[in-house]
Coordinates of C-alpha atoms in Angstrom, one line a residue:
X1 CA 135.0 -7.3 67.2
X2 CA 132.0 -8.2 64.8
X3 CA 134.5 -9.9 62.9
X4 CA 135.9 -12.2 65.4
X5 CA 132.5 -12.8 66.6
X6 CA 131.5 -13.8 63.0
X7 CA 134.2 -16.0 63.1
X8 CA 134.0 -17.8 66.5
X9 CA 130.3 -18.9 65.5
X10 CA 131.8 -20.7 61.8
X11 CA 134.3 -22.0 64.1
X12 CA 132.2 -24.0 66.7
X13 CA 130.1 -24.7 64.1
X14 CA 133.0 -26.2 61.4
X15 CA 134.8 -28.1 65.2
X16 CA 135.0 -31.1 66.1
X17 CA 136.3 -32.8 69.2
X18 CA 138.3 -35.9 69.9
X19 CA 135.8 -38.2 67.7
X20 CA 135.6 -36.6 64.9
X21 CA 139.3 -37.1 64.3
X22 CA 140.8 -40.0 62.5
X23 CA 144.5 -39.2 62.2
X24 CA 146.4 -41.0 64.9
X25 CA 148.9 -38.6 65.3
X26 CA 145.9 -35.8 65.8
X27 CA 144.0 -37.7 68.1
X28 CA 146.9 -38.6 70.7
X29 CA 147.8 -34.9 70.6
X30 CA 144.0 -34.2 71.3
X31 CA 143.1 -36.8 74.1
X32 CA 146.5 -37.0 75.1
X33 CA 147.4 -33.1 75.4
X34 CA 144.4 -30.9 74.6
X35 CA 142.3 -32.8 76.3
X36 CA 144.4 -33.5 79.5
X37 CA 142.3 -32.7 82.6
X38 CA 144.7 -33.6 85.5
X39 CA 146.2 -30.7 87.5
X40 CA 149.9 -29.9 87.4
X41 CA 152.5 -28.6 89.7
X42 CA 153.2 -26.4 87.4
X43 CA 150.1 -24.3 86.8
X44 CA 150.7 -23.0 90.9
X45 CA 153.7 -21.5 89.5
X46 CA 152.0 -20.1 86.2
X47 CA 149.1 -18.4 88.6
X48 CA 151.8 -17.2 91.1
X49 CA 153.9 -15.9 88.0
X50 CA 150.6 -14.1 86.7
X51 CA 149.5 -12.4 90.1
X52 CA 152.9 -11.2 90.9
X53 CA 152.0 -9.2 87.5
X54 CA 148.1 -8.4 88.7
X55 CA 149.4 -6.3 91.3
X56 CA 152.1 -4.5 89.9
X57 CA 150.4 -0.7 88.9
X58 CA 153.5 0.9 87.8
X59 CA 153.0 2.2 84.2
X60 CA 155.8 1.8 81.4
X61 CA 156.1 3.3 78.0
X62 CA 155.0 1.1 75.2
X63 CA 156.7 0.9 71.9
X64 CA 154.4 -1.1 69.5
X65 CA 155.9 -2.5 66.3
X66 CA 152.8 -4.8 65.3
X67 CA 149.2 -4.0 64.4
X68 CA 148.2 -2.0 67.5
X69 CA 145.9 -3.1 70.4
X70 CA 142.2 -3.0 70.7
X71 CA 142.4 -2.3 74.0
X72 CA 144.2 0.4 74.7
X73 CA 144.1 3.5 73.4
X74 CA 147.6 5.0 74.9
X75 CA 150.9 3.4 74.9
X76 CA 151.6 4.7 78.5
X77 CA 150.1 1.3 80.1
X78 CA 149.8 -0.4 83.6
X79 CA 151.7 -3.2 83.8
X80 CA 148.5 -5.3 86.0
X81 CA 146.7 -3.9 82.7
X82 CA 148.9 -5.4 80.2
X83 CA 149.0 -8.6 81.9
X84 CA 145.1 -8.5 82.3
X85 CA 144.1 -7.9 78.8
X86 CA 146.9 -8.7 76.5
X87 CA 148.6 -11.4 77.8
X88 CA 147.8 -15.0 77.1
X89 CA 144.7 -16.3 79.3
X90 CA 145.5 -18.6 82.1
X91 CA 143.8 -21.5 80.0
X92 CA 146.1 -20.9 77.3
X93 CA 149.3 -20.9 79.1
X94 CA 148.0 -24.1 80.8
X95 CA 147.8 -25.7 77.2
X96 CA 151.1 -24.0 75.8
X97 CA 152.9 -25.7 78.9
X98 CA 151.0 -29.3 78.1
X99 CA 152.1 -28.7 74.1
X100 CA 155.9 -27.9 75.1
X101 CA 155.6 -31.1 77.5
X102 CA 153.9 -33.7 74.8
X103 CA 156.4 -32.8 72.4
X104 CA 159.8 -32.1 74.4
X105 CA 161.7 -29.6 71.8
X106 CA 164.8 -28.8 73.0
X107 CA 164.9 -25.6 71.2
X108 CA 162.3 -23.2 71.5
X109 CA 161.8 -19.5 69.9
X110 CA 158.8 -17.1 70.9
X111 CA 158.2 -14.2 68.8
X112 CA 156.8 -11.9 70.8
X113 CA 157.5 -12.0 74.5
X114 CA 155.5 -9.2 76.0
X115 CA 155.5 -9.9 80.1
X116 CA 156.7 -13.5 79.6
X117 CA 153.2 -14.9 80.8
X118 CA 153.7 -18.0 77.7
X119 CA 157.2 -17.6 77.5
X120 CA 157.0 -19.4 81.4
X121 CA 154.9 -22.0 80.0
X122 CA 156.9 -23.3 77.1
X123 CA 159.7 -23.2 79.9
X124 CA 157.7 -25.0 82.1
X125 CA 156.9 -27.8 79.7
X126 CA 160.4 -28.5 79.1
X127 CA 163.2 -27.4 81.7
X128 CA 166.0 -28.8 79.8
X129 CA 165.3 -26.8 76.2
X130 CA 166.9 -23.6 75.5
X131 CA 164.5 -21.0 75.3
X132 CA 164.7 -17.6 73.2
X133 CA 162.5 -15.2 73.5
X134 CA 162.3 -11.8 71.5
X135 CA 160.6 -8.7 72.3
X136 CA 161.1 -4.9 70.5
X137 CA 159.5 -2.9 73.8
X138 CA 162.6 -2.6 76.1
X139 CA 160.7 -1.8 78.9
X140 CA 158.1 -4.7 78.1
X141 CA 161.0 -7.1 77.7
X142 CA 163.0 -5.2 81.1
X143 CA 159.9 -5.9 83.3
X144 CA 159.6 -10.1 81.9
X145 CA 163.3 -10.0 82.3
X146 CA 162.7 -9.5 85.9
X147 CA 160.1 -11.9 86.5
X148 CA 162.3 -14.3 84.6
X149 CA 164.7 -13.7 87.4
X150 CA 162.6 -13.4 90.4
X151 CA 161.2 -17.0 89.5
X152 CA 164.6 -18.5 88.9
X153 CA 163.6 -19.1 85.1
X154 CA 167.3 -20.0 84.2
X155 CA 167.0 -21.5 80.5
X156 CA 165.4 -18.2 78.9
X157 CA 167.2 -16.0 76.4
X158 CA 165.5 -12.7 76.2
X159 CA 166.7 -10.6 73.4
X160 CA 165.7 -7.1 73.2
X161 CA 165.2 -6.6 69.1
X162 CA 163.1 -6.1 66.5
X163 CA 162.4 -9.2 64.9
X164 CA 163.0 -8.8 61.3
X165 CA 167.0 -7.6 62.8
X166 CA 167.1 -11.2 64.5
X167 CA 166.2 -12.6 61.3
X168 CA 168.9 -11.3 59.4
X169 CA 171.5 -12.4 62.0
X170 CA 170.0 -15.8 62.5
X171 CA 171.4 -18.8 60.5
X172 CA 168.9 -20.3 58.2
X173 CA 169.6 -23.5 59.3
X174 CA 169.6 -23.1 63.3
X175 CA 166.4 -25.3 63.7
X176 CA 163.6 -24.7 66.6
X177 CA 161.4 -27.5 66.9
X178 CA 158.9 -25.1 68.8
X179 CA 158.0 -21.8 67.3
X180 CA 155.2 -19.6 68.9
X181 CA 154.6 -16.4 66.3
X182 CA 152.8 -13.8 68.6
X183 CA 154.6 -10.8 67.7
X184 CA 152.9 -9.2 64.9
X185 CA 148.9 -9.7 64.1
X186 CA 149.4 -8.5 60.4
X187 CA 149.2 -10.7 57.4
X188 CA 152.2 -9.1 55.7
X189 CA 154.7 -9.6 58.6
X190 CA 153.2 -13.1 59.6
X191 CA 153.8 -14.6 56.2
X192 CA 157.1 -12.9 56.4
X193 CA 158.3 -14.5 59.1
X194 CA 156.8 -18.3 57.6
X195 CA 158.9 -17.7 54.5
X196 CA 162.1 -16.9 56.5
X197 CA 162.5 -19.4 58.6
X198 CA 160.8 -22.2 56.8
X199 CA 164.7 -23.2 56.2
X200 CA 164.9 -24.1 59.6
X201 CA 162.0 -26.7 59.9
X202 CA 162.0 -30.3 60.4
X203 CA 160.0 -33.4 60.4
X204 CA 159.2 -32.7 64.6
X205 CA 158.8 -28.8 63.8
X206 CA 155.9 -27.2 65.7
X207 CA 154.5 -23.9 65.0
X208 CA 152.0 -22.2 66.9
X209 CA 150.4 -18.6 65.4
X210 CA 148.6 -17.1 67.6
X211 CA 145.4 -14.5 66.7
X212 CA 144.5 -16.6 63.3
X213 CA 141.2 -15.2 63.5
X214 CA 142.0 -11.6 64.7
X215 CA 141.3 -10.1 61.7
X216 CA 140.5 -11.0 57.7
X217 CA 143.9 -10.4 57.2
X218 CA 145.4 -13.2 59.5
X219 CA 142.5 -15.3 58.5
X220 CA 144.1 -14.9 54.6
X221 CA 147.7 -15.5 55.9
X222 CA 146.5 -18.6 57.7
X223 CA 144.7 -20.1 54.6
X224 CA 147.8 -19.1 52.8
X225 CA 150.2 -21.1 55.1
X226 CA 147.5 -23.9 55.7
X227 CA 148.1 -24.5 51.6
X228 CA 151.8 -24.4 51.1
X229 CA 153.7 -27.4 49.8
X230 CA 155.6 -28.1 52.8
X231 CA 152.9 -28.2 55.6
X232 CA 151.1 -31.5 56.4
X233 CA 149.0 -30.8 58.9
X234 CA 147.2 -27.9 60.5
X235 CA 145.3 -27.7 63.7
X236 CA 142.7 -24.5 64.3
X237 CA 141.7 -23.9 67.7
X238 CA 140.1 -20.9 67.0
X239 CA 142.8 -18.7 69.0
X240 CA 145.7 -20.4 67.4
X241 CA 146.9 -22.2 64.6
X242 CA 149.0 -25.4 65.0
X243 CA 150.8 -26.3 62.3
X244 CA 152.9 -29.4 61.1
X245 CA 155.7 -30.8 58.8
X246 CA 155.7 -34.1 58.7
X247 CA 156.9 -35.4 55.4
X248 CA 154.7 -39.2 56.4
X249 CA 151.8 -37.3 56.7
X250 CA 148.7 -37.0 54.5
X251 CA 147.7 -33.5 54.0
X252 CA 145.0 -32.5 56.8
X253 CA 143.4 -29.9 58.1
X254 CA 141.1 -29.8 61.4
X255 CA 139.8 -28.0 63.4
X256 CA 139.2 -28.5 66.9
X257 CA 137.6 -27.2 70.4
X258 CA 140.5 -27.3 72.8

């Protein structure tokens, strides 16, 4: 916690907001997305989806393959818990559904899909895109899978698997435009999953990582990946990294209040 805390105050102090940014492209995605104050249909159905999950107590069985949770200290959890304190934050999901809608991809893949809470919101921002969505819990993934139905969510995949099983069945070449890494806050497994499916990436590629600052170790995998060849630009909003692969595109970093 003293860590992120740390962090957070070299963050706001290192930000900027829409006028310190002189890249086109950054600043339309800023004013145009980030910054977008107007209320949307679709955030009733993002709360609605959220305090279906508030009230549920039933517990479930856990099976954690990442870098454990600061929050709880068993794996036998309530599900109005999970929702409540590891799940995206409704501000969050609001701006994952405003990214998905600026950008359109049609082919979306979440890493990590825990009670779905994001995985709604990149479905949200674009109806017509295929959606796939991985998760390694089976009993995490069986109660989104519910919700997915319950809410008529009709262009989500959910696959039950451990990630690095996915990969290996996964063409190189089948390209997502949207990626959103939540799956695993270590640095070994994040730049894993960066090298294997680089392949797969585009000029209109988006990745979002979630947790950059979560610990030192994430904060080195995100330097790392801020400096490779192939990225262009990278946007830090403190809770995630945005990062870009356009081949027109001087090299920039930023950081950014959102």
């Amino acid at each position: 916690m003293l860590h992120q805390i740390k962090s957070y105050l070299q963050f706001l102090w290192n930000s900027k907001n829409q006028h310190g940014v002189h890249s086109p492209f950054v600043f339309a995605l800023v004013t145009q997305c980030f910054y977008d104050k107007q209320s949307k249909p679709e955030y009733a159905v993002l709360k609605n989806y959220r305090n279906t999950l508030l009230k549920n107590k039933n517990t479930i069985e856990v099976t954690d393959f990442g870098a454990g949770s600061r929050v709880f200290k068993s794996n036998t959890r309530a599900i109005n818990q999970i929702a409540k304190n590891a799940g995206i934050s409704s501000k969050r999901a609001q701006l994952l559904f405003r990214i998905t809608q600026y950008f359109q991809p049609e082919n979306i893949l979440e890493i990590g899909t825990s009670l779905g809470l994001a995985t709604v919101a990149l479905s949200l921002g674009n109806p017509k895109a295929t959606i796939t969505t991985l998760e390694g819990c089976p009993e995490t993934a069986k109660i989104a899978q519910q919700q997915f139905q319950k809410f008529q969510f009709t262009n989500i995949i959910s696959e039950v698997t451990e990630f690095e099983n996915f990969f290996n069945q996964e063409p190189a070449t089948d390209n997502r435009q949207l990626i959103y890494f939540d799956g695993n806050h270590s640095q070994k497994a994040t730049l894993h999953y960066f090298e294997q499916l680089l392949p797969t990436v585009t000029n209109e590629t988006v990745w979002i990582f979630d947790d950059i600052h979560w610990s030192a170790e994430m904060e080195a995998a995100w330097e790392i990946i801020k400096t490779h060849p192939k990225v262009s630009v990278t946007i830090d909003t403190f809770q995630w990294g945005l990062v870009f692969f356009r081949a027109e595109q001087e090299k920039e970093h930023f950081t950014i209040r959102a």
